Short mmCIF file of C-alpha atoms in Angstrom, two decimals:
data_model
loop_
_atom_site.label_atom_id
_atom_site.label_comp_id
_atom_site.label_asym_id
_atom_site.label_seq_id
_atom_site.Cartn_x
_atom_site.Cartn_y
_atom_site.Cartn_z
CA MET A 524 -1.95 24.12 8.56
CA GLY A 525 0.97 21.05 8.65
CA ILE A 526 0.05 17.82 11.01
CA ARG A 527 -3.11 16.50 11.53
CA THR A 528 -5.25 15.07 14.71
CA GLY A 529 -6.65 11.97 14.46
CA GLN A 530 -9.44 13.64 14.99
CA GLN A 531 -9.35 16.54 12.75
CA TYR A 532 -9.32 13.84 10.77
CA LEU A 533 -12.65 12.12 10.95
CA ASP A 534 -14.26 15.62 11.02
CA LYS A 535 -13.01 16.20 7.76
CA LEU A 536 -14.29 12.85 6.62
CA ASN A 537 -17.46 12.72 8.15
CA SER A 538 -18.41 15.96 5.88
CA MET A 539 -17.73 14.94 3.26
CA ASN A 540 -20.78 12.77 1.31
CA PRO A 541 -19.17 9.78 -1.30
CA HIS A 542 -21.55 7.30 -2.27
CA VAL A 543 -20.59 3.92 -1.47
CA LEU A 544 -22.51 0.90 -1.54
CA ILE A 545 -21.51 -1.51 0.96
CA ASP A 546 -23.92 -4.61 1.90
CA GLY A 547 -26.87 -3.39 0.02
CA GLU A 548 -26.50 -0.29 1.82
CA ILE A 549 -25.88 3.17 0.13
CA VAL A 550 -23.81 5.38 2.80
CA THR A 551 -22.89 9.04 2.17
CA GLU A 552 -22.60 10.58 5.11
CA LYS A 553 -20.62 9.75 8.75
CA ILE A 554 -18.80 6.97 6.91
CA ALA A 555 -16.04 7.14 10.02
CA ASP A 556 -19.03 6.84 11.65
CA HIS A 557 -20.15 3.43 9.30
CA PRO A 558 -19.57 0.05 11.15
CA SER A 559 -17.57 -1.62 8.17
CA PHE A 560 -15.46 1.48 8.20
CA ARG A 561 -15.35 2.83 11.75
CA ASN A 562 -13.04 0.78 13.24
CA VAL A 563 -9.73 1.41 10.30
CA ALA A 564 -10.80 5.00 9.56
CA ARG A 565 -10.03 5.69 14.51
CA THR A 566 -6.86 2.80 13.50
CA TYR A 567 -5.78 6.28 10.95
CA ALA A 568 -6.45 8.61 13.37
CA LYS A 569 -4.96 6.95 15.76
CA LEU A 570 -1.69 7.40 13.15
CA PHE A 571 -2.17 10.86 12.63
CA ASP A 572 -2.46 11.85 16.51
CA MET A 573 1.54 9.52 16.03
CA GLN A 574 2.88 13.13 14.51
CA HIS A 575 2.06 15.04 17.73
CA ASP A 576 3.82 12.89 20.57
CA PRO A 577 7.11 13.80 20.92
CA LYS A 578 7.67 10.02 20.86
CA TYR A 579 7.80 9.93 17.29
CA ALA A 580 7.31 13.44 16.06
CA ASP A 581 11.35 13.40 14.92
CA ALA A 582 10.59 10.51 12.66
CA LEU A 583 7.46 11.28 10.81
CA THR A 584 7.78 15.16 10.80
CA TYR A 585 9.95 18.19 9.50
CA GLU A 586 9.53 21.21 8.61
CA SER A 587 7.61 23.27 5.56
CA PRO A 588 10.11 24.48 3.15
CA THR A 589 7.17 26.66 2.59
CA THR A 590 5.37 27.97 5.67
CA GLY A 591 7.24 26.72 8.29
CA ASP A 592 4.90 24.23 9.76
CA ARG A 593 5.61 20.65 11.10
CA VAL A 594 4.41 18.54 7.83
CA SER A 595 4.53 14.33 6.98
CA ALA A 596 7.84 12.85 6.44
CA SER A 597 6.68 11.02 3.57
CA PHE A 598 6.27 14.50 1.70
CA LEU A 599 9.99 15.55 2.28
CA VAL A 600 12.21 14.93 -1.29
CA PRO A 601 15.24 13.66 -1.00
CA ARG A 602 17.62 15.32 -1.29
CA SER A 603 20.69 13.37 0.36
CA LYS A 604 21.20 9.41 2.09
CA GLU A 605 20.01 11.20 5.55
CA ASP A 606 17.29 12.26 3.77
CA LEU A 607 16.37 8.90 2.56
CA GLU A 608 16.85 7.44 6.30
CA HIS A 609 14.57 9.85 7.56
CA ARG A 610 12.21 9.18 5.23
CA ARG A 611 12.32 5.42 6.15
CA ALA A 612 12.30 5.79 10.60
CA ALA A 613 8.84 7.94 9.36
CA ILE A 614 7.71 4.70 6.99
CA ARG A 615 9.38 2.36 9.07
CA THR A 616 7.12 4.51 12.16
CA TRP A 617 3.37 3.70 11.49
CA ALA A 618 4.74 -0.15 9.68
CA GLU A 619 5.61 -0.96 13.17
CA TYR A 620 2.80 -0.38 14.89
CA SER A 621 0.11 -1.50 11.71
CA LEU A 622 2.65 -4.44 11.84
CA GLY A 623 2.82 -4.19 8.37
CA PHE A 624 -0.41 -4.56 8.02
CA LEU A 625 -2.24 -1.52 6.51
CA GLY A 626 -1.27 -1.52 2.78
CA ARG A 627 -2.37 2.31 1.86
CA THR A 628 -0.92 4.29 4.45
CA GLY A 629 -0.72 7.80 3.64
CA ASP A 630 2.98 7.42 3.17
CA TYR A 631 2.10 4.65 0.11
CA MET A 632 1.09 7.64 -2.76
CA ASN A 633 2.87 10.59 -0.52
CA GLY A 634 5.92 9.27 -1.94
CA ALA A 635 5.10 9.15 -5.93
CA LEU A 636 2.88 12.20 -4.88
CA THR A 637 7.17 13.81 -4.50
CA ALA A 638 8.67 12.23 -7.16
CA LEU A 639 6.77 13.18 -9.59
CA ALA A 640 6.82 17.21 -8.64
CA ALA A 641 9.29 17.22 -8.43
CA ALA A 642 9.82 16.10 -12.07
CA GLU A 643 7.53 19.59 -12.89
CA LYS A 644 9.49 18.94 -15.66
CA TRP A 645 9.41 15.47 -17.17
CA PHE A 646 5.70 16.97 -17.37
CA ALA A 647 6.01 19.72 -19.13
CA GLN A 648 6.67 17.19 -22.41
CA ALA A 649 3.11 17.03 -22.37
CA ASP A 650 1.93 20.25 -21.36
CA PRO A 651 4.33 23.05 -18.48
CA MET A 652 0.26 22.93 -16.83
CA PHE A 653 0.63 19.45 -16.22
CA GLY A 654 3.60 20.02 -14.09
CA GLU A 655 2.90 23.25 -12.42
CA ASN A 656 -0.95 21.49 -11.82
CA ILE A 657 1.15 18.60 -9.52
CA ARG A 658 3.14 20.17 -7.35
CA LYS A 659 0.78 22.64 -6.68
CA TYR A 660 -1.61 19.52 -5.40
CA TYR A 661 1.88 18.07 -4.21
CA GLU A 662 1.86 21.11 -1.97
CA HIS A 663 -1.73 21.22 -1.30
CA CYS A 664 -1.90 17.92 0.31
CA ARG A 665 1.08 18.35 1.93
CA GLU A 666 0.06 21.61 4.07
CA ASN A 667 -3.23 19.98 4.83
CA ASP A 668 -1.95 16.10 5.60
CA LEU A 669 -4.25 14.92 3.26
CA LEU A 670 -4.92 10.62 2.93
CA ALA A 671 -4.95 9.50 -0.54
CA THR A 672 -5.43 6.42 -2.44
CA HIS A 673 -5.31 5.63 -6.02
CA THR A 674 -7.88 3.42 -8.42
CA LEU A 675 -5.45 1.14 -10.44
CA ILE A 676 -6.58 -1.29 -13.30
CA PRO A 677 -9.15 -1.84 -15.88
CA PRO A 678 -12.75 -3.71 -14.44
CA GLN A 679 -11.71 -7.89 -15.73
CA VAL A 680 -14.17 -8.84 -18.35
CA ASN A 681 -12.77 -10.42 -21.18
CA ARG A 682 -8.69 -9.82 -20.03
CA SER A 683 -7.74 -12.02 -23.67
CA VAL A 684 -7.90 -7.77 -24.40
CA SER A 685 -6.81 -4.47 -23.79
CA GLY A 686 -8.63 -2.58 -21.44
CA SER A 687 -9.79 -0.21 -24.29
CA GLU A 688 -11.11 -2.85 -25.97
CA GLN A 689 -13.14 -4.39 -23.21
CA LEU A 690 -17.06 -4.72 -24.44
CA GLY A 691 -15.71 -2.20 -27.46
CA GLY A 692 -14.08 -0.06 -25.07
CA GLN A 693 -16.97 0.93 -22.65
CA LEU A 694 -15.98 -0.38 -19.57
CA SER A 695 -12.73 1.25 -18.28
CA ALA A 696 -13.06 4.59 -17.44
CA ARG A 697 -12.06 6.62 -20.70
CA VAL A 698 -11.95 10.71 -21.36
CA VAL A 699 -15.06 11.07 -23.26
CA GLU A 700 -15.15 15.37 -23.44
CA GLU A 701 -12.82 17.91 -23.14
CA ARG A 702 -13.88 20.82 -22.11
CA GLU A 703 -12.00 24.17 -21.83
CA ASP A 704 -12.49 23.63 -17.76
CA GLY A 705 -11.28 20.60 -18.20
CA ILE A 706 -11.98 16.88 -19.12
CA VAL A 707 -15.42 14.57 -18.09
CA VAL A 708 -14.30 10.71 -17.24
CA HIS A 709 -17.29 7.80 -17.80
CA GLY A 710 -16.63 4.56 -16.43
CA ALA A 711 -14.45 2.11 -13.99
CA ARG A 712 -11.70 1.31 -12.25
CA MET A 713 -10.73 -1.25 -9.83
CA LEU A 714 -8.80 -0.73 -7.43
CA ALA A 715 -9.14 1.59 -4.93
CA THR A 716 -8.83 0.23 -1.31
CA ILE A 717 -8.59 2.18 1.47
CA ALA A 718 -11.46 4.79 -1.02
CA PRO A 719 -14.06 5.03 1.42
CA ILE A 720 -12.01 6.67 4.40
CA ALA A 721 -9.38 8.94 2.14
CA ASP A 722 -9.68 12.52 1.57
CA GLU A 723 -8.46 12.04 -1.89
CA LEU A 724 -8.73 9.93 -4.88
CA LEU A 725 -5.22 9.67 -7.12
CA VAL A 726 -6.60 8.45 -10.76
CA PHE A 727 -3.51 6.90 -11.73
CA PRO A 728 -1.64 5.06 -15.56
CA SER A 729 -1.18 1.67 -14.27
CA THR A 730 -1.25 -1.54 -17.26
CA LEU A 731 1.12 -0.51 -20.21
CA LEU A 732 -1.35 1.35 -23.39
CA ARG A 733 -0.04 1.21 -26.46
CA SER A 734 0.99 3.76 -28.51
CA THR A 735 -2.16 4.54 -31.11
CA PRO A 736 -5.35 6.68 -31.51
CA GLU A 737 -7.37 4.29 -29.24
CA ASP A 738 -6.00 4.57 -26.15
CA ALA A 739 -5.18 7.98 -26.09
CA PRO A 740 -9.03 8.25 -24.45
CA TYR A 741 -7.11 6.11 -21.62
CA SER A 742 -4.12 7.77 -21.43
CA TYR A 743 -4.53 10.15 -17.93
CA ALA A 744 -3.22 11.24 -14.41
CA PHE A 745 -5.64 13.36 -12.33
CA ALA A 746 -7.14 13.58 -8.79
CA LEU A 747 -11.05 14.23 -7.03
CA PRO A 748 -12.10 14.53 -4.57
CA ASN A 749 -13.55 11.70 -2.22
CA ASP A 750 -16.82 12.84 -3.22
CA ALA A 751 -16.62 14.43 -6.51
CA PRO A 752 -19.70 14.45 -7.88
CA GLY A 753 -20.85 11.09 -10.08
CA MET A 754 -17.87 8.90 -9.11
CA ARG A 755 -19.45 5.39 -6.71
CA TYR A 756 -17.87 3.16 -4.72
CA LEU A 757 -18.41 -0.40 -5.43
CA CYS A 758 -17.47 -2.49 -1.44
CA ARG A 759 -16.66 -5.49 -1.32
CA THR A 760 -18.07 -7.08 1.88
CA SER A 761 -16.13 -6.93 4.81
CA LEU A 762 -13.76 -8.86 6.81
CA TYR A 763 -14.27 -7.46 9.93
CA ASN A 764 -17.11 -8.98 11.30
CA GLY A 765 -18.30 -7.46 14.57
CA GLY A 766 -15.76 -8.91 17.48
CA GLY A 767 -13.19 -6.83 19.40
CA THR A 768 -9.64 -7.08 19.19
CA HIS A 769 -9.49 -10.19 21.82
CA ASP A 770 -11.55 -12.20 18.72
CA GLU A 771 -10.56 -10.39 15.69
CA PRO A 772 -7.21 -8.45 16.88
CA LEU A 773 -5.87 -8.06 13.13
CA ALA A 774 -9.74 -7.04 11.65
CA SER A 775 -11.09 -5.01 13.67
CA ARG A 776 -8.40 -2.91 13.22
CA PHE A 777 -6.36 -3.56 9.57
CA GLU A 778 -9.51 -4.11 7.63
CA GLU A 779 -8.63 -1.83 5.18
CA MET A 780 -11.93 -1.34 2.50
CA ASP A 781 -10.87 -2.35 -1.19
CA ALA A 782 -14.28 -1.50 -3.98
CA VAL A 783 -14.06 -0.40 -7.59
CA VAL A 784 -14.59 2.94 -8.74
CA VAL A 785 -17.53 4.17 -11.34
CA PHE A 786 -16.83 7.81 -13.25
CA ASP A 787 -20.81 8.80 -13.87
CA HIS A 788 -19.69 12.23 -16.42
CA VAL A 789 -17.44 13.02 -13.56
CA PHE A 790 -16.01 16.53 -14.39
CA VAL A 791 -11.83 17.25 -13.81
CA PRO A 792 -11.35 20.26 -12.79
CA ASN A 793 -7.91 21.33 -14.58
CA GLU A 794 -5.75 21.80 -12.40
CA ARG A 795 -6.11 18.45 -11.06
CA ILE A 796 -4.74 17.18 -14.61
CA PHE A 797 -1.79 15.99 -14.37
CA MET A 798 -0.99 14.38 -17.48
CA LEU A 799 -3.51 14.01 -21.10
CA GLY A 800 -3.52 11.76 -23.94
CA HIS A 801 0.97 10.97 -24.37
CA PRO A 802 0.27 6.74 -23.80
CA GLU A 803 4.43 6.74 -23.99
CA LEU A 804 4.22 8.94 -21.35
CA CYS A 805 1.80 6.60 -19.28
CA ASN A 806 3.39 4.41 -19.52
CA ALA A 807 6.64 6.08 -17.98
CA PHE A 808 5.13 7.69 -15.88
CA TYR A 809 6.58 6.61 -12.59
CA SER A 810 9.97 5.04 -14.06
CA GLU A 811 11.55 7.85 -15.29
CA THR A 812 9.73 10.59 -12.79
CA GLY A 813 11.19 8.19 -9.46
CA ALA A 814 7.61 7.77 -8.24
CA GLY A 815 8.04 4.36 -8.54
CA ALA A 816 11.59 3.83 -6.61
CA LEU A 817 10.13 6.00 -3.69
CA MET A 818 7.16 3.56 -3.66
CA THR A 819 8.64 1.20 -2.85
CA HIS A 820 11.08 2.49 -1.32
CA GLN A 821 7.69 2.66 0.87
CA VAL A 822 6.44 -0.60 0.56
CA VAL A 823 10.08 -2.63 1.07
CA THR A 824 10.44 -0.41 4.56
CA ARG A 825 6.98 -2.35 5.52
CA THR A 826 6.81 -5.38 4.95
CA ILE A 827 9.92 -5.62 6.56
CA ALA A 828 8.21 -4.89 9.30
CA LYS A 829 5.31 -7.66 8.15
CA SER A 830 8.48 -10.35 8.19
CA GLU A 831 9.59 -8.90 11.40
CA PHE A 832 5.55 -9.25 12.92
CA PHE A 833 5.55 -13.62 11.58
CA LEU A 834 9.20 -13.83 12.72
CA GLY A 835 7.19 -12.62 16.40
CA LEU A 836 4.51 -14.59 15.73
CA ALA A 837 5.81 -17.57 15.32
CA SER A 838 8.83 -18.04 18.19
CA GLU A 839 6.01 -16.68 20.08
CA ILE A 840 3.66 -19.58 19.32
CA ALA A 841 6.17 -22.41 19.36
CA ALA A 842 8.08 -21.22 22.40
CA SER A 843 4.16 -21.39 24.62
CA ILE A 844 3.98 -24.55 23.42
CA GLY A 845 7.20 -26.24 23.53
CA ILE A 846 8.15 -27.28 19.63
CA ASP A 847 11.00 -24.56 19.33
CA GLY A 848 13.32 -26.98 20.00
CA PHE A 849 12.55 -29.51 17.00
CA GLN A 850 14.99 -28.87 14.38
CA HIS A 851 12.00 -28.92 12.12
CA ILE A 852 10.43 -25.98 13.75
CA GLN A 853 13.96 -24.23 13.92
CA GLU A 854 14.08 -25.31 9.85
CA ASP A 855 10.95 -22.87 9.13
CA LEU A 856 12.39 -20.24 12.74
CA ALA A 857 15.47 -20.13 9.64
CA GLU A 858 13.83 -19.75 6.79
CA LEU A 859 11.85 -16.33 8.39
CA ILE A 860 14.60 -15.31 10.66
CA GLU A 861 16.15 -15.20 6.42
CA THR A 862 12.88 -13.22 4.93
CA VAL A 863 13.74 -10.55 7.89
CA GLU A 864 17.21 -10.51 7.14
CA ILE A 865 16.99 -10.51 3.20
CA GLY A 866 14.41 -7.86 3.44
CA LYS A 867 17.06 -5.24 5.70
CA ALA A 868 19.99 -6.31 2.93
CA LEU A 869 17.64 -5.09 0.13
CA MET A 870 16.88 -1.68 1.75
CA VAL A 871 20.44 -1.22 2.51
CA ALA A 872 22.14 -1.80 -0.80
CA ALA A 873 19.59 0.62 -2.60
CA GLU A 874 19.94 3.08 -0.31
CA ALA A 875 24.32 2.22 -0.15
CA GLN A 876 23.76 2.83 -4.08
CA ALA A 877 21.15 6.35 -3.87
CA ALA A 878 22.15 8.28 -6.19
CA PRO A 879 20.44 11.56 -7.69
CA SER A 880 17.95 11.38 -10.35
CA PRO A 881 17.92 14.41 -13.41
CA ASP A 882 15.91 16.22 -10.74
CA GLY A 883 17.99 16.05 -7.86
CA VAL A 884 16.06 14.09 -6.50
CA PHE A 885 18.18 10.67 -4.74
CA LEU A 886 16.40 8.02 -5.42
CA PRO A 887 17.48 4.54 -4.37
CA HIS A 888 18.90 1.96 -5.92
CA TRP A 889 16.26 1.07 -8.12
CA PRO A 890 17.62 -2.44 -9.91
CA THR A 891 17.29 -3.62 -5.48
CA LEU A 892 14.42 -2.03 -5.10
CA ASN A 893 12.97 -3.96 -8.21
CA ALA A 894 14.46 -7.09 -6.97
CA ALA A 895 12.39 -6.57 -3.22
CA ARG A 896 9.09 -6.51 -4.96
CA ASN A 897 9.40 -9.30 -7.32
CA TRP A 898 11.41 -12.13 -3.52
CA TYR A 899 8.67 -11.09 -1.28
CA PRO A 900 5.15 -11.87 -2.50
CA LYS A 901 6.59 -14.86 -3.38
CA VAL A 902 8.07 -15.55 0.59
CA ALA A 903 5.29 -13.58 2.19
CA GLN A 904 2.80 -16.51 0.90
CA ARG A 905 4.94 -18.68 3.31
CA PHE A 906 4.27 -16.94 5.99
CA PRO A 907 0.97 -17.89 7.37
CA ALA A 908 1.75 -21.50 6.61
CA ILE A 909 3.94 -21.64 8.81
CA ILE A 910 1.46 -19.72 11.23
CA ARG A 911 -0.50 -22.68 10.69
CA LYS A 912 2.19 -25.35 10.80
CA PHE A 913 3.10 -24.54 14.18
CA SER A 914 -0.24 -23.76 15.31
CA ALA A 915 -2.41 -26.99 14.00
CA SER A 916 -5.99 -27.77 15.46
CA GLY A 917 -5.27 -25.34 18.73
CA LEU A 918 -6.55 -22.89 15.24
CA MET A 919 -9.60 -24.86 15.85
CA ALA A 920 -9.98 -25.02 19.76
CA LEU A 921 -10.92 -21.56 20.40
CA PRO A 922 -13.32 -20.52 22.24
CA GLY A 923 -14.71 -16.97 22.46
CA GLU A 924 -13.09 -13.51 24.36
CA ALA A 925 -17.40 -14.33 25.92
CA ASP A 926 -16.32 -17.48 26.79
CA VAL A 927 -13.36 -16.50 28.76
CA ALA A 928 -15.39 -14.27 30.92
CA SER A 929 -17.90 -17.41 31.51
CA GLU A 930 -18.56 -20.00 34.07
CA ALA A 931 -16.47 -22.08 31.61
CA LEU A 932 -13.48 -20.07 32.45
CA PRO A 933 -12.13 -22.66 34.96
CA ASP A 934 -11.90 -25.32 32.01
CA ILE A 935 -10.07 -22.74 29.62
CA GLU A 936 -7.61 -22.07 31.87
CA LEU A 937 -7.36 -26.18 32.99
CA TYR A 938 -7.59 -27.66 29.35
CA LEU A 939 -6.11 -24.61 27.15
CA GLN A 940 -3.49 -23.84 29.25
CA ALA A 941 0.07 -23.50 27.64
CA LYS A 942 3.88 -23.97 28.70
CA THR A 943 5.05 -20.75 29.07
CA LEU A 944 1.10 -19.44 29.48
CA THR A 945 -2.24 -19.71 31.25
CA GLY A 946 -5.46 -21.01 29.18
CA PRO A 947 -6.43 -17.18 28.62
CA GLU A 948 -3.62 -15.60 26.87
CA ARG A 949 -2.68 -19.24 25.37
CA VAL A 950 -6.36 -18.54 23.93
CA ARG A 951 -6.03 -14.95 23.34
CA LEU A 952 -2.11 -15.52 20.94
CA PHE A 953 -3.59 -18.27 18.94
CA LYS A 954 -6.65 -15.47 18.55
CA LEU A 955 -4.03 -13.35 16.76
CA ALA A 956 -2.48 -16.90 15.10
CA PHE A 957 -6.15 -17.69 13.58
CA ASP A 958 -6.24 -13.79 12.08
CA ALA A 959 -2.69 -14.22 10.24
CA SER A 960 -3.61 -17.25 8.87
CA ILE A 961 -6.12 -18.73 8.37
CA SER A 962 -9.28 -15.75 9.29
CA ALA A 963 -10.44 -14.44 5.43
CA PHE A 964 -9.41 -11.39 6.74
CA ALA A 965 -5.48 -13.58 6.31
CA GLY A 966 -6.53 -14.70 3.38
CA ARG A 967 -7.22 -10.88 2.09
CA GLN A 968 -3.97 -10.19 2.67
CA ALA A 969 -2.17 -13.09 1.40
CA LEU A 970 -3.88 -11.94 -2.32
CA TYR A 971 -3.32 -8.63 -1.86
CA GLU A 972 0.66 -9.01 -1.54
CA TYR A 973 0.93 -11.61 -4.36
CA PHE A 974 -0.23 -8.93 -6.37
CA PHE A 975 0.47 -5.87 -4.65
CA PHE A 976 2.70 -4.85 -7.74
CA GLY A 977 0.25 -7.20 -10.15
CA ASP A 978 1.60 -9.96 -11.90
CA PRO A 979 4.37 -11.43 -10.68
CA VAL A 980 5.21 -13.67 -14.46
CA ARG A 981 4.84 -9.58 -16.12
CA MET A 982 6.55 -8.24 -12.91
CA ALA A 983 9.26 -10.56 -13.20
CA ALA A 984 9.27 -10.31 -17.16
CA ALA A 985 9.38 -7.04 -16.20
CA LEU A 986 12.40 -7.36 -14.39
CA VAL A 987 14.73 -9.17 -16.88
CA ASN A 988 14.49 -7.10 -19.79
CA SER A 989 14.87 -3.83 -17.84
CA TYR A 990 17.54 -5.10 -15.66
CA ASP A 991 21.48 -5.34 -17.13
CA ARG A 992 22.45 -8.59 -17.53
CA GLU A 993 25.58 -7.84 -19.95
CA PRO A 994 28.23 -7.45 -17.07
CA ALA A 995 27.25 -10.74 -16.61
CA ARG A 996 27.27 -11.87 -19.66
CA ALA A 997 29.99 -10.66 -20.95
CA ARG A 998 32.51 -12.00 -17.85
CA VAL A 999 30.83 -15.37 -18.92
CA ARG A 1000 31.94 -14.96 -22.81
CA GLU A 1001 35.77 -13.80 -21.30
CA PHE A 1002 36.29 -16.73 -19.33
CA LEU A 1003 35.55 -18.63 -21.68
CA GLU A 1004 38.60 -16.88 -24.29
CA ARG A 1005 40.64 -17.57 -21.90
CA LYS A 1006 43.81 -20.07 -22.60
CA ASP A 1007 44.97 -20.31 -19.14
#
């Protein structure tokens, strides 16, 4: 089959019957047409359509090694630096379309599946069947252009204990039965972004597991279709308020739903199980397979596009109201420029130092990517603050689209004009600034980026513990011993 069109994606989505609870309503059919999901589903459909557009097709696709059909470049196994660059070009094409605001485009989990499928030998440590399963599943997703998301962590009830100890181990999703034909899973997991509009849900290892018998039921990796029997999604309230692209330019397009996943004795067939038991292997699931490197390669590419958007938005605001010559404004613009260029430099450095894994997969340099993923969540918190500073009370003086089309237009043209913009043009620009800096959508984006890879404090500790500091320390010791 190969790459799908947007309409094929929407039709497939509407043919599924997930159990989705949102604002007290249970939705089990035609998800793509529901008001809470309709717009973002069509944004995702646009991404699928871009693969067929001659303008983007070379970057977004490649020829399937098994069928010859065009398939998504996010499934390309990188065997060279050129392959890595092809993957980045594809990621960047989608990221620029979404301004970096879509955090769960298909290329994110496709990167994980690509690395995992190439690490078939690693899975054989547990069972050769698992390696064969992940390879076949990867090929299934590649050839059918499926959109997958994943669910991450145990419910947060008592954070002083591990997930396996929450309410005596009864809360977190766990294996409650092992059968000849598969397993049965019961419990819950957070936090499945875009789950209601995805084809597939990947349930992979997340929080660190202890190598004890008590953690074995929580040690697994498997995949399920979005509407697997017994699986329920508990969604948060949508941050899109129903306005058009004028009043909610970002939320109306890019509001990705987050959901808690409840597994009510869900059956997982053997062919969809990629790991079972083996807490020590689950803890190494991302690092030793290369999945973490390819996922982070996607994230850093996306966040560069997002940084560029905020630089562009801040520059437009500053020029429009004539503050771009003030030095304190230029200081903030310089900060945004630095963020963009540091992000680009980290990407170049990661790819320049890429090397083949034991499986022959060219992986970008992990220490550099690890530094990037620790750095960005903190600097990104400055983006909305800078937009608020530049816009000031202009964010509050914003009539809506209906007002611009009403008899109030003369007042808007006279009193809300800017140095370089008409009144209606300024309103539209500042609506974008509002949605990027102080709306509920903007608040969720800031939280999402800050905790994207987990608790920044724990991430920092992991960075310190994994980084080889001995060469730097040795230079200090050598200097102390010098006699010249």
